[in-house]
């Protein structure tokens, strides 16, 4: 974790990632006809790891505005990683947290100054590596310049991904579903 990210986390927290969801309008195009403008960000969530957790699957989920980098109040999703029983809730409580509960550090209201570069890395990766895949979730780490030139590391790609309770432009999403996903389903 970069120094700025570490300021928001407990001292014994896991690597904490940003889940960036990108969508591709190139999914309907012929191979080789893709353009950079075919790729858009849909959602960004900061997964702030919990004290003593091994991964950021145990985290507080803070939505991030992709246009401004503003961190919004967070929530949890720990129940998603539980063994199912009839008593396991299917939905997390709608708790809104402005502070990390393990430290009391204010997280909501901070800005991720690197948000434009984070989004660009993900959109470029979608364009270059997976242009025909309609929806991709990217796990991105902000780290020190000594660890990775530029301080942004594309850690993982998720092809079966979720929004991690992020906020997103619902009109953009439903347009995409109608224009791309429904069209793809109708193809032989």
mmCIF file of C-alpha atoms in Angstrom:
data_model
loop_
_atom_site.group_PDB
_atom_site.id
_atom_site.type_symbol
_atom_site.label_atom_id
_atom_site.label_comp_id
_atom_site.label_asym_id
_atom_site.label_seq_id
_atom_site.Cartn_x
_atom_site.Cartn_y
_atom_site.Cartn_z
ATOM 1 C CA UNK A 1 0.000 0.000 0.000
ATOM 2 C CA UNK A 2 1.192 3.514 -0.741
ATOM 3 C CA UNK A 3 1.874 5.865 2.140
ATOM 4 C CA UNK A 4 -1.332 7.828 1.454
ATOM 5 C CA UNK A 5 -3.438 4.655 1.350
ATOM 6 C CA UNK A 6 -1.758 3.330 4.504
ATOM 7 C CA UNK A 7 -2.820 6.496 6.360
ATOM 8 C CA UNK A 8 -6.433 5.335 6.024
ATOM 9 C CA UNK A 9 -5.777 1.762 7.200
ATOM 10 C CA UNK A 10 -4.942 -0.129 10.383
ATOM 11 C CA UNK A 11 -1.263 -0.912 10.907
ATOM 12 C CA UNK A 12 -1.787 -4.642 10.316
ATOM 13 C CA UNK A 13 -4.052 -4.495 7.291
ATOM 14 C CA UNK A 14 -3.790 -6.428 4.025
ATOM 15 C CA UNK A 15 -2.965 -5.056 0.613
ATOM 16 C CA UNK A 16 -6.020 -2.897 -0.071
ATOM 17 C CA UNK A 17 -7.191 -2.521 -3.638
ATOM 18 C CA UNK A 18 -9.386 -0.368 -5.813
ATOM 19 C CA UNK A 19 -11.951 -2.392 -7.781
ATOM 20 C CA UNK A 20 -12.498 -0.604 -11.091
ATOM 21 C CA UNK A 21 -15.323 -1.823 -13.315
ATOM 22 C CA UNK A 22 -14.955 -1.075 -17.022
ATOM 23 C CA UNK A 23 -17.347 -1.778 -19.857
ATOM 24 C CA UNK A 24 -16.637 -2.352 -23.539
ATOM 25 C CA UNK A 25 -18.865 -1.223 -26.365
ATOM 26 C CA UNK A 26 -16.358 -2.965 -28.673
ATOM 27 C CA UNK A 27 -17.923 -6.308 -27.750
ATOM 28 C CA UNK A 28 -20.231 -5.950 -30.757
ATOM 29 C CA UNK A 29 -17.554 -4.917 -33.226
ATOM 30 C CA UNK A 30 -15.459 -7.060 -35.508
ATOM 31 C CA UNK A 31 -11.958 -7.906 -34.304
ATOM 32 C CA UNK A 32 -9.614 -5.035 -35.104
ATOM 33 C CA UNK A 33 -12.361 -2.368 -35.218
ATOM 34 C CA UNK A 34 -12.087 -1.506 -31.508
ATOM 35 C CA UNK A 35 -11.309 2.095 -30.572
ATOM 36 C CA UNK A 36 -10.127 3.524 -27.257
ATOM 37 C CA UNK A 37 -13.426 5.436 -26.927
ATOM 38 C CA UNK A 38 -15.280 2.102 -26.759
ATOM 39 C CA UNK A 39 -14.121 1.611 -23.157
ATOM 40 C CA UNK A 40 -15.595 3.400 -20.152
ATOM 41 C CA UNK A 41 -15.318 3.214 -16.399
ATOM 42 C CA UNK A 42 -18.502 2.313 -14.602
ATOM 43 C CA UNK A 43 -17.607 2.076 -10.933
ATOM 44 C CA UNK A 44 -14.654 2.405 -8.541
ATOM 45 C CA UNK A 45 -14.584 1.070 -4.967
ATOM 46 C CA UNK A 46 -11.758 1.279 -2.430
ATOM 47 C CA UNK A 47 -11.578 -1.941 -0.418
ATOM 48 C CA UNK A 48 -10.032 -0.768 2.863
ATOM 49 C CA UNK A 49 -8.714 -3.890 4.601
ATOM 50 C CA UNK A 50 -9.546 -4.689 8.219
ATOM 51 C CA UNK A 51 -7.063 -5.049 11.084
ATOM 52 C CA UNK A 52 -5.414 -8.496 10.971
ATOM 53 C CA UNK A 53 -7.211 -9.594 7.798
ATOM 54 C CA UNK A 54 -5.235 -11.663 5.302
ATOM 55 C CA UNK A 55 -6.879 -10.107 2.225
ATOM 56 C CA UNK A 56 -9.107 -7.161 1.407
ATOM 57 C CA UNK A 57 -12.058 -9.529 1.105
ATOM 58 C CA UNK A 58 -12.498 -8.535 4.738
ATOM 59 C CA UNK A 59 -12.802 -4.791 4.220
ATOM 60 C CA UNK A 60 -14.865 -1.658 4.349
ATOM 61 C CA UNK A 61 -16.069 -0.757 0.855
ATOM 62 C CA UNK A 62 -15.776 2.940 0.078
ATOM 63 C CA UNK A 63 -17.214 3.987 -3.301
ATOM 64 C CA UNK A 64 -14.984 6.423 -5.195
ATOM 65 C CA UNK A 65 -16.223 9.019 -7.663
ATOM 66 C CA UNK A 66 -14.438 8.127 -10.937
ATOM 67 C CA UNK A 67 -14.577 11.766 -12.038
ATOM 68 C CA UNK A 68 -13.324 13.485 -8.868
ATOM 69 C CA UNK A 69 -11.636 10.762 -6.800
ATOM 70 C CA UNK A 70 -13.836 11.642 -3.804
ATOM 71 C CA UNK A 71 -14.259 8.757 -1.349
ATOM 72 C CA UNK A 72 -17.887 8.339 -0.298
ATOM 73 C CA UNK A 73 -19.263 6.719 2.887
ATOM 74 C CA UNK A 74 -18.507 3.003 3.015
ATOM 75 C CA UNK A 75 -20.222 -0.219 3.988
ATOM 76 C CA UNK A 76 -19.381 -3.904 4.411
ATOM 77 C CA UNK A 77 -19.939 -7.143 2.535
ATOM 78 C CA UNK A 78 -18.402 -9.669 4.923
ATOM 79 C CA UNK A 79 -21.480 -11.890 4.692
ATOM 80 C CA UNK A 80 -20.659 -12.557 0.997
ATOM 81 C CA UNK A 81 -17.664 -14.604 2.096
ATOM 82 C CA UNK A 82 -19.531 -16.685 4.666
ATOM 83 C CA UNK A 83 -20.493 -20.312 4.311
ATOM 84 C CA UNK A 84 -24.133 -20.341 3.323
ATOM 85 C CA UNK A 85 -26.777 -21.318 5.812
ATOM 86 C CA UNK A 86 -30.474 -20.472 5.882
ATOM 87 C CA UNK A 87 -29.584 -17.832 8.474
ATOM 88 C CA UNK A 88 -26.933 -16.064 6.379
ATOM 89 C CA UNK A 89 -28.311 -12.733 5.190
ATOM 90 C CA UNK A 90 -28.267 -12.342 1.420
ATOM 91 C CA UNK A 91 -27.706 -8.611 1.717
ATOM 92 C CA UNK A 92 -25.374 -6.625 3.923
ATOM 93 C CA UNK A 93 -26.845 -4.140 6.347
ATOM 94 C CA UNK A 94 -26.934 -0.678 4.819
ATOM 95 C CA UNK A 95 -24.495 0.695 7.374
ATOM 96 C CA UNK A 96 -22.754 3.857 6.165
ATOM 97 C CA UNK A 97 -19.283 4.437 7.561
ATOM 98 C CA UNK A 98 -17.274 7.615 7.112
ATOM 99 C CA UNK A 99 -14.395 6.318 9.271
ATOM 100 C CA UNK A 100 -12.449 3.081 9.228
ATOM 101 C CA UNK A 101 -13.883 1.197 12.233
ATOM 102 C CA UNK A 102 -10.515 -0.274 13.259
ATOM 103 C CA UNK A 103 -8.702 3.068 13.464
ATOM 104 C CA UNK A 104 -11.280 5.825 13.641
ATOM 105 C CA UNK A 105 -9.460 7.464 10.706
ATOM 106 C CA UNK A 106 -11.693 9.527 8.455
ATOM 107 C CA UNK A 107 -11.830 7.966 4.979
ATOM 108 C CA UNK A 108 -14.981 9.412 3.451
ATOM 109 C CA UNK A 109 -14.340 12.881 2.069
ATOM 110 C CA UNK A 110 -10.710 12.233 1.123
ATOM 111 C CA UNK A 111 -9.649 12.350 -2.507
ATOM 112 C CA UNK A 112 -7.725 9.794 -4.479
ATOM 113 C CA UNK A 113 -5.494 12.120 -6.481
ATOM 114 C CA UNK A 114 -4.452 9.301 -8.826
ATOM 115 C CA UNK A 115 -8.026 8.468 -9.918
ATOM 116 C CA UNK A 116 -7.567 9.631 -13.529
ATOM 117 C CA UNK A 117 -4.440 7.507 -13.911
ATOM 118 C CA UNK A 118 -6.094 4.502 -12.207
ATOM 119 C CA UNK A 119 -9.076 4.667 -14.570
ATOM 120 C CA UNK A 120 -6.819 5.165 -17.600
ATOM 121 C CA UNK A 121 -4.714 2.099 -16.719
ATOM 122 C CA UNK A 122 -7.883 -0.016 -16.508
ATOM 123 C CA UNK A 123 -9.482 1.308 -19.694
ATOM 124 C CA UNK A 124 -6.196 0.847 -21.594
ATOM 125 C CA UNK A 125 -5.839 -2.709 -20.269
ATOM 126 C CA UNK A 126 -9.416 -3.508 -21.296
ATOM 127 C CA UNK A 127 -8.729 -2.117 -24.792
ATOM 128 C CA UNK A 128 -5.419 -3.970 -25.228
ATOM 129 C CA UNK A 129 -6.071 -7.281 -23.478
ATOM 130 C CA UNK A 130 -9.818 -7.992 -23.431
ATOM 131 C CA UNK A 131 -11.590 -5.769 -25.976
ATOM 132 C CA UNK A 132 -14.392 -8.246 -26.693
ATOM 133 C CA UNK A 133 -15.189 -8.935 -23.020
ATOM 134 C CA UNK A 134 -18.146 -6.692 -22.128
ATOM 135 C CA UNK A 135 -17.556 -6.164 -18.382
ATOM 136 C CA UNK A 136 -14.279 -6.423 -16.483
ATOM 137 C CA UNK A 137 -13.357 -5.817 -12.851
ATOM 138 C CA UNK A 138 -9.773 -4.703 -12.258
ATOM 139 C CA UNK A 139 -8.050 -4.771 -8.883
ATOM 140 C CA UNK A 140 -5.562 -1.922 -8.710
ATOM 141 C CA UNK A 141 -3.047 -1.129 -5.972
ATOM 142 C CA UNK A 142 -1.512 2.232 -5.195
ATOM 143 C CA UNK A 143 2.032 1.534 -4.066
ATOM 144 C CA UNK A 144 5.337 3.323 -3.699
ATOM 145 C CA UNK A 145 7.309 4.486 -6.732
ATOM 146 C CA UNK A 146 10.170 2.245 -5.572
ATOM 147 C CA UNK A 147 7.911 -0.815 -5.837
ATOM 148 C CA UNK A 148 6.305 0.007 -9.194
ATOM 149 C CA UNK A 149 7.192 2.840 -11.583
ATOM 150 C CA UNK A 150 4.280 5.294 -11.520
ATOM 151 C CA UNK A 151 2.981 3.853 -8.235
ATOM 152 C CA UNK A 152 -0.007 2.084 -9.843
ATOM 153 C CA UNK A 153 -0.066 -1.711 -10.073
ATOM 154 C CA UNK A 154 -2.722 -3.603 -11.988
ATOM 155 C CA UNK A 155 -2.927 -6.593 -9.662
ATOM 156 C CA UNK A 156 -5.737 -8.740 -11.010
ATOM 157 C CA UNK A 157 -8.467 -9.025 -13.611
ATOM 158 C CA UNK A 158 -11.904 -10.410 -12.705
ATOM 159 C CA UNK A 159 -14.174 -11.631 -15.475
ATOM 160 C CA UNK A 160 -16.915 -12.729 -13.118
ATOM 161 C CA UNK A 161 -17.040 -9.660 -10.929
ATOM 162 C CA UNK A 162 -19.354 -7.557 -8.831
ATOM 163 C CA UNK A 163 -19.728 -3.899 -7.993
ATOM 164 C CA UNK A 164 -18.746 -4.306 -4.318
ATOM 165 C CA UNK A 165 -21.617 -2.030 -3.350
ATOM 166 C CA UNK A 166 -20.163 0.792 -5.440
ATOM 167 C CA UNK A 167 -22.141 3.665 -6.838
ATOM 168 C CA UNK A 168 -22.459 4.033 -10.576
ATOM 169 C CA UNK A 169 -24.403 5.806 -13.279
ATOM 170 C CA UNK A 170 -27.459 3.561 -13.519
ATOM 171 C CA UNK A 171 -28.605 5.130 -16.802
ATOM 172 C CA UNK A 172 -25.203 4.350 -18.338
ATOM 173 C CA UNK A 173 -25.440 0.773 -16.997
ATOM 174 C CA UNK A 174 -28.930 0.082 -18.351
ATOM 175 C CA UNK A 175 -28.033 1.636 -21.736
ATOM 176 C CA UNK A 176 -25.042 -0.685 -21.857
ATOM 177 C CA UNK A 177 -27.176 -3.702 -20.913
ATOM 178 C CA UNK A 178 -29.709 -2.843 -23.615
ATOM 179 C CA UNK A 179 -27.237 -1.892 -26.353
ATOM 180 C CA UNK A 180 -24.536 -4.498 -25.746
ATOM 181 C CA UNK A 181 -25.609 -7.376 -23.516
ATOM 182 C CA UNK A 182 -29.094 -7.860 -25.003
ATOM 183 C CA UNK A 183 -27.651 -7.587 -28.518
ATOM 184 C CA UNK A 184 -24.978 -10.193 -27.707
ATOM 185 C CA UNK A 185 -27.591 -12.586 -26.348
ATOM 186 C CA UNK A 186 -29.519 -12.330 -29.616
ATOM 187 C CA UNK A 187 -26.527 -13.392 -31.721
ATOM 188 C CA UNK A 188 -25.995 -17.000 -32.765
#
